[in-house]
């Protein structure tokens, strides 16, 4: 399986929005897996034991994730209609510097796929709204 880095907004000002962003990333990672790829979703991983609301820990997690990004073949970016977050922008820059293929997925495309093909993934997606 081709390993793809999952880049999706995760940082937030509130815990409620953070949880929504985390669920969206989980659903997006599941979408990648169902497409036949191995998702590298470091945002999910590091947020399990690091405090995303502590700037030092957040930065440390982003840096560790970016090291793992370099081991991937592609970066998959979730486009949600807003400007890309600082973290996603940094991920994209590192991906370009390392000649990774970039695929940008629109939230509607991912949501419609999950809705029609994956009830569990769609349930995760709905938690992100």
PDB file of N, CA and C in Angstrom, residues 18-69:
ATOM      1  N   UNK A  18     -11.941  21.552  18.356  1.00  0.00           N
ATOM      2  CA  UNK A  18     -10.815  20.622  18.242  1.00  0.00           C
ATOM      3  C   UNK A  18     -11.330  19.198  18.028  1.00  0.00           C
ATOM      4  N   UNK A  19     -12.323  18.783  18.823  1.00  0.00           N
ATOM      5  CA  UNK A  19     -12.900  17.440  18.686  1.00  0.00           C
ATOM      6  C   UNK A  19     -13.537  17.262  17.308  1.00  0.00           C
ATOM      7  N   UNK A  20     -14.208  18.286  16.818  1.00  0.00           N
ATOM      8  CA  UNK A  20     -14.801  18.215  15.483  1.00  0.00           C
ATOM      9  C   UNK A  20     -13.713  18.039  14.429  1.00  0.00           C
ATOM     10  N   UNK A  21     -12.644  18.820  14.545  1.00  0.00           N
ATOM     11  CA  UNK A  21     -11.541  18.723  13.583  1.00  0.00           C
ATOM     12  C   UNK A  21     -10.885  17.349  13.640  1.00  0.00           C
ATOM     13  N   UNK A  22     -10.728  16.820  14.843  1.00  0.00           N
ATOM     14  CA  UNK A  22     -10.124  15.498  15.014  1.00  0.00           C
ATOM     15  C   UNK A  22     -10.995  14.421  14.363  1.00  0.00           C
ATOM     16  N   UNK A  23     -12.300  14.506  14.535  1.00  0.00           N
ATOM     17  CA  UNK A  23     -13.202  13.537  13.900  1.00  0.00           C
ATOM     18  C   UNK A  23     -13.167  13.653  12.383  1.00  0.00           C
ATOM     19  N   UNK A  24     -13.034  14.873  11.881  1.00  0.00           N
ATOM     20  CA  UNK A  24     -12.945  15.052  10.427  1.00  0.00           C
ATOM     21  C   UNK A  24     -11.663  14.394   9.908  1.00  0.00           C
ATOM     22  N   UNK A  25     -10.563  14.554  10.643  1.00  0.00           N
ATOM     23  CA  UNK A  25      -9.312  13.933  10.215  1.00  0.00           C
ATOM     24  C   UNK A  25      -9.428  12.408  10.263  1.00  0.00           C
ATOM     25  N   UNK A  26     -10.084  11.883  11.279  1.00  0.00           N
ATOM     26  CA  UNK A  26     -10.285  10.430  11.371  1.00  0.00           C
ATOM     27  C   UNK A  26     -11.070   9.922  10.160  1.00  0.00           C
ATOM     28  N   UNK A  27     -12.134  10.631   9.819  1.00  0.00           N
ATOM     29  CA  UNK A  27     -12.948  10.224   8.669  1.00  0.00           C
ATOM     30  C   UNK A  27     -12.148  10.324   7.376  1.00  0.00           C
ATOM     31  N   UNK A  28     -11.326  11.354   7.245  1.00  0.00           N
ATOM     32  CA  UNK A  28     -10.504  11.534   6.044  1.00  0.00           C
ATOM     33  C   UNK A  28      -9.453  10.429   5.951  1.00  0.00           C
ATOM     34  N   UNK A  29      -8.861  10.050   7.081  1.00  0.00           N
ATOM     35  CA  UNK A  29      -7.890   8.952   7.092  1.00  0.00           C
ATOM     36  C   UNK A  29      -8.578   7.641   6.706  1.00  0.00           C
ATOM     37  N   UNK A  30      -9.767   7.441   7.202  1.00  0.00           N
ATOM     38  CA  UNK A  30     -10.532   6.235   6.851  1.00  0.00           C
ATOM     39  C   UNK A  30     -10.851   6.225   5.360  1.00  0.00           C
ATOM     40  N   UNK A  31     -11.208   7.381   4.815  1.00  0.00           N
ATOM     41  CA  UNK A  31     -11.457   7.529   3.382  1.00  0.00           C
ATOM     42  C   UNK A  31     -10.222   7.084   2.596  1.00  0.00           C
ATOM     43  N   UNK A  32      -9.037   7.518   3.011  1.00  0.00           N
ATOM     44  CA  UNK A  32      -7.797   7.133   2.323  1.00  0.00           C
ATOM     45  C   UNK A  32      -7.597   5.620   2.375  1.00  0.00           C
ATOM     46  N   UNK A  33      -7.824   5.032   3.533  1.00  0.00           N
ATOM     47  CA  UNK A  33      -7.672   3.585   3.686  1.00  0.00           C
ATOM     48  C   UNK A  33      -8.635   2.839   2.763  1.00  0.00           C
ATOM     49  N   UNK A  34      -9.860   3.306   2.687  1.00  0.00           N
ATOM     50  CA  UNK A  34     -10.858   2.664   1.831  1.00  0.00           C
ATOM     51  C   UNK A  34     -10.544   2.825   0.345  1.00  0.00           C
ATOM     52  N   UNK A  35      -9.715   3.801   0.009  1.00  0.00           N
ATOM     53  CA  UNK A  35      -9.284   3.992  -1.378  1.00  0.00           C
ATOM     54  C   UNK A  35      -8.073   3.113  -1.710  1.00  0.00           C
ATOM     55  N   UNK A  36      -7.583   2.359  -0.711  1.00  0.00           N
ATOM     56  CA  UNK A  36      -6.462   1.452  -0.940  1.00  0.00           C
ATOM     57  C   UNK A  36      -5.106   2.028  -0.575  1.00  0.00           C
ATOM     58  N   UNK A  37      -5.087   3.057   0.264  1.00  0.00           N
ATOM     59  CA  UNK A  37      -3.840   3.699   0.685  1.00  0.00           C
ATOM     60  C   UNK A  37      -3.626   3.502   2.177  1.00  0.00           C
ATOM     61  N   UNK A  38      -2.390   3.653   2.600  1.00  0.00           N
ATOM     62  CA  UNK A  38      -2.037   3.557   4.012  1.00  0.00           C
ATOM     63  C   UNK A  38      -1.944   4.977   4.570  1.00  0.00           C
ATOM     64  N   UNK A  39      -2.938   5.418   5.364  1.00  0.00           N
ATOM     65  CA  UNK A  39      -2.917   6.797   5.852  1.00  0.00           C
ATOM     66  C   UNK A  39      -1.939   6.997   7.008  1.00  0.00           C
ATOM     67  N   UNK A  40      -1.153   8.032   6.911  1.00  0.00           N
ATOM     68  CA  UNK A  40      -0.255   8.460   7.995  1.00  0.00           C
ATOM     69  C   UNK A  40      -0.893   9.710   8.585  1.00  0.00           C
ATOM     70  N   UNK A  41      -1.700   9.511   9.616  1.00  0.00           N
ATOM     71  CA  UNK A  41      -2.476  10.602  10.215  1.00  0.00           C
ATOM     72  C   UNK A  41      -1.858  10.984  11.552  1.00  0.00           C
ATOM     73  N   UNK A  42      -0.752  11.688  11.490  1.00  0.00           N
ATOM     74  CA  UNK A  42      -0.012  12.016  12.707  1.00  0.00           C
ATOM     75  C   UNK A  42      -0.786  12.946  13.633  1.00  0.00           C
ATOM     76  N   UNK A  43      -1.676  13.761  13.078  1.00  0.00           N
ATOM     77  CA  UNK A  43      -2.487  14.627  13.932  1.00  0.00           C
ATOM     78  C   UNK A  43      -3.319  13.815  14.907  1.00  0.00           C
ATOM     79  N   UNK A  44      -3.884  12.725  14.433  1.00  0.00           N
ATOM     80  CA  UNK A  44      -4.669  11.846  15.302  1.00  0.00           C
ATOM     81  C   UNK A  44      -3.754  11.200  16.337  1.00  0.00           C
ATOM     82  N   UNK A  45      -2.641  10.693  15.865  1.00  0.00           N
ATOM     83  CA  UNK A  45      -1.710   9.979  16.742  1.00  0.00           C
ATOM     84  C   UNK A  45      -1.196  10.871  17.871  1.00  0.00           C
ATOM     85  N   UNK A  46      -0.599  11.986  17.528  1.00  0.00           N
ATOM     86  CA  UNK A  46       0.031  12.826  18.550  1.00  0.00           C
ATOM     87  C   UNK A  46      -0.981  13.488  19.475  1.00  0.00           C
ATOM     88  N   UNK A  47      -2.163  13.767  18.987  1.00  0.00           N
ATOM     89  CA  UNK A  47      -3.175  14.406  19.839  1.00  0.00           C
ATOM     90  C   UNK A  47      -3.721  13.456  20.905  1.00  0.00           C
ATOM     91  N   UNK A  48      -3.391  12.170  20.818  1.00  0.00           N
ATOM     92  CA  UNK A  48      -3.824  11.224  21.843  1.00  0.00           C
ATOM     93  C   UNK A  48      -3.058  11.409  23.146  1.00  0.00           C
ATOM     94  N   UNK A  49      -1.826  11.923  23.059  1.00  0.00           N
ATOM     95  CA  UNK A  49      -1.031  12.039  24.278  1.00  0.00           C
ATOM     96  C   UNK A  49      -0.292  13.368  24.409  1.00  0.00           C
ATOM     97  N   UNK A  50      -0.585  14.313  23.529  1.00  0.00           N
ATOM     98  CA  UNK A  50       0.007  15.642  23.628  1.00  0.00           C
ATOM     99  C   UNK A  50      -1.114  16.676  23.690  1.00  0.00           C
ATOM    100  N   UNK A  51      -0.825  17.802  24.318  1.00  0.00           N
ATOM    101  CA  UNK A  51      -1.812  18.864  24.500  1.00  0.00           C
ATOM    102  C   UNK A  51      -1.733  19.850  23.341  1.00  0.00           C
ATOM    103  N   UNK A  52      -2.693  19.794  22.454  1.00  0.00           N
ATOM    104  CA  UNK A  52      -2.701  20.669  21.285  1.00  0.00           C
ATOM    105  C   UNK A  52      -2.946  22.127  21.659  1.00  0.00           C
ATOM    106  N   UNK A  53      -3.410  22.376  22.881  1.00  0.00           N
ATOM    107  CA  UNK A  53      -3.660  23.748  23.327  1.00  0.00           C
ATOM    108  C   UNK A  53      -2.440  24.368  24.006  1.00  0.00           C
ATOM    109  N   UNK A  54      -1.391  23.604  24.160  1.00  0.00           N
ATOM    110  CA  UNK A  54      -0.114  24.115  24.667  1.00  0.00           C
ATOM    111  C   UNK A  54       0.781  24.340  23.451  1.00  0.00           C
ATOM    112  N   UNK A  55       1.150  25.587  23.179  1.00  0.00           N
ATOM    113  CA  UNK A  55       1.864  25.920  21.941  1.00  0.00           C
ATOM    114  C   UNK A  55       3.155  25.125  21.784  1.00  0.00           C
ATOM    115  N   UNK A  56       3.881  24.921  22.869  1.00  0.00           N
ATOM    116  CA  UNK A  56       5.139  24.166  22.799  1.00  0.00           C
ATOM    117  C   UNK A  56       4.873  22.708  22.399  1.00  0.00           C
ATOM    118  N   UNK A  57       3.885  22.094  23.031  1.00  0.00           N
ATOM    119  CA  UNK A  57       3.564  20.703  22.694  1.00  0.00           C
ATOM    120  C   UNK A  57       2.991  20.597  21.285  1.00  0.00           C
ATOM    121  N   UNK A  58       2.163  21.560  20.904  1.00  0.00           N
ATOM    122  CA  UNK A  58       1.602  21.558  19.550  1.00  0.00           C
ATOM    123  C   UNK A  58       2.721  21.614  18.519  1.00  0.00           C
ATOM    124  N   UNK A  59       3.671  22.506  18.729  1.00  0.00           N
ATOM    125  CA  UNK A  59       4.785  22.655  17.793  1.00  0.00           C
ATOM    126  C   UNK A  59       5.622  21.379  17.741  1.00  0.00           C
ATOM    127  N   UNK A  60       5.846  20.784  18.880  1.00  0.00           N
ATOM    128  CA  UNK A  60       6.612  19.541  18.949  1.00  0.00           C
ATOM    129  C   UNK A  60       5.898  18.444  18.155  1.00  0.00           C
ATOM    130  N   UNK A  61       4.591  18.329  18.332  1.00  0.00           N
ATOM    131  CA  UNK A  61       3.820  17.333  17.590  1.00  0.00           C
ATOM    132  C   UNK A  61       3.858  17.578  16.088  1.00  0.00           C
ATOM    133  N   UNK A  62       3.747  18.846  15.688  1.00  0.00           N
ATOM    134  CA  UNK A  62       3.815  19.185  14.263  1.00  0.00           C
ATOM    135  C   UNK A  62       5.175  18.799  13.695  1.00  0.00           C
ATOM    136  N   UNK A  63       6.231  19.114  14.426  1.00  0.00           N
ATOM    137  CA  UNK A  63       7.586  18.779  13.950  1.00  0.00           C
ATOM    138  C   UNK A  63       7.768  17.274  13.808  1.00  0.00           C
ATOM    139  N   UNK A  64       7.289  16.501  14.777  1.00  0.00           N
ATOM    140  CA  UNK A  64       7.415  15.041  14.701  1.00  0.00           C
ATOM    141  C   UNK A  64       6.601  14.520  13.510  1.00  0.00           C
ATOM    142  N   UNK A  65       5.423  15.074  13.325  1.00  0.00           N
ATOM    143  CA  UNK A  65       4.593  14.667  12.194  1.00  0.00           C
ATOM    144  C   UNK A  65       5.258  14.961  10.867  1.00  0.00           C
ATOM    145  N   UNK A  66       5.941  16.090  10.788  1.00  0.00           N
ATOM    146  CA  UNK A  66       6.593  16.458   9.534  1.00  0.00           C
ATOM    147  C   UNK A  66       7.772  15.545   9.224  1.00  0.00           C
ATOM    148  N   UNK A  67       8.389  14.980  10.230  1.00  0.00           N
ATOM    149  CA  UNK A  67       9.434  13.980   9.977  1.00  0.00           C
ATOM    150  C   UNK A  67       8.809  12.728   9.360  1.00  0.00           C
ATOM    151  N   UNK A  68       7.650  12.350   9.851  1.00  0.00           N
ATOM    152  CA  UNK A  68       6.957  11.177   9.306  1.00  0.00           C
ATOM    153  C   UNK A  68       6.398  11.462   7.917  1.00  0.00           C
ATOM    154  N   UNK A  69       6.056  12.710   7.662  1.00  0.00           N
ATOM    155  CA  UNK A  69       5.592  13.120   6.334  1.00  0.00           C
ATOM    156  C   UNK A  69       6.633  12.778   5.275  1.00  0.00           C
TER     157      UNK A  69
END
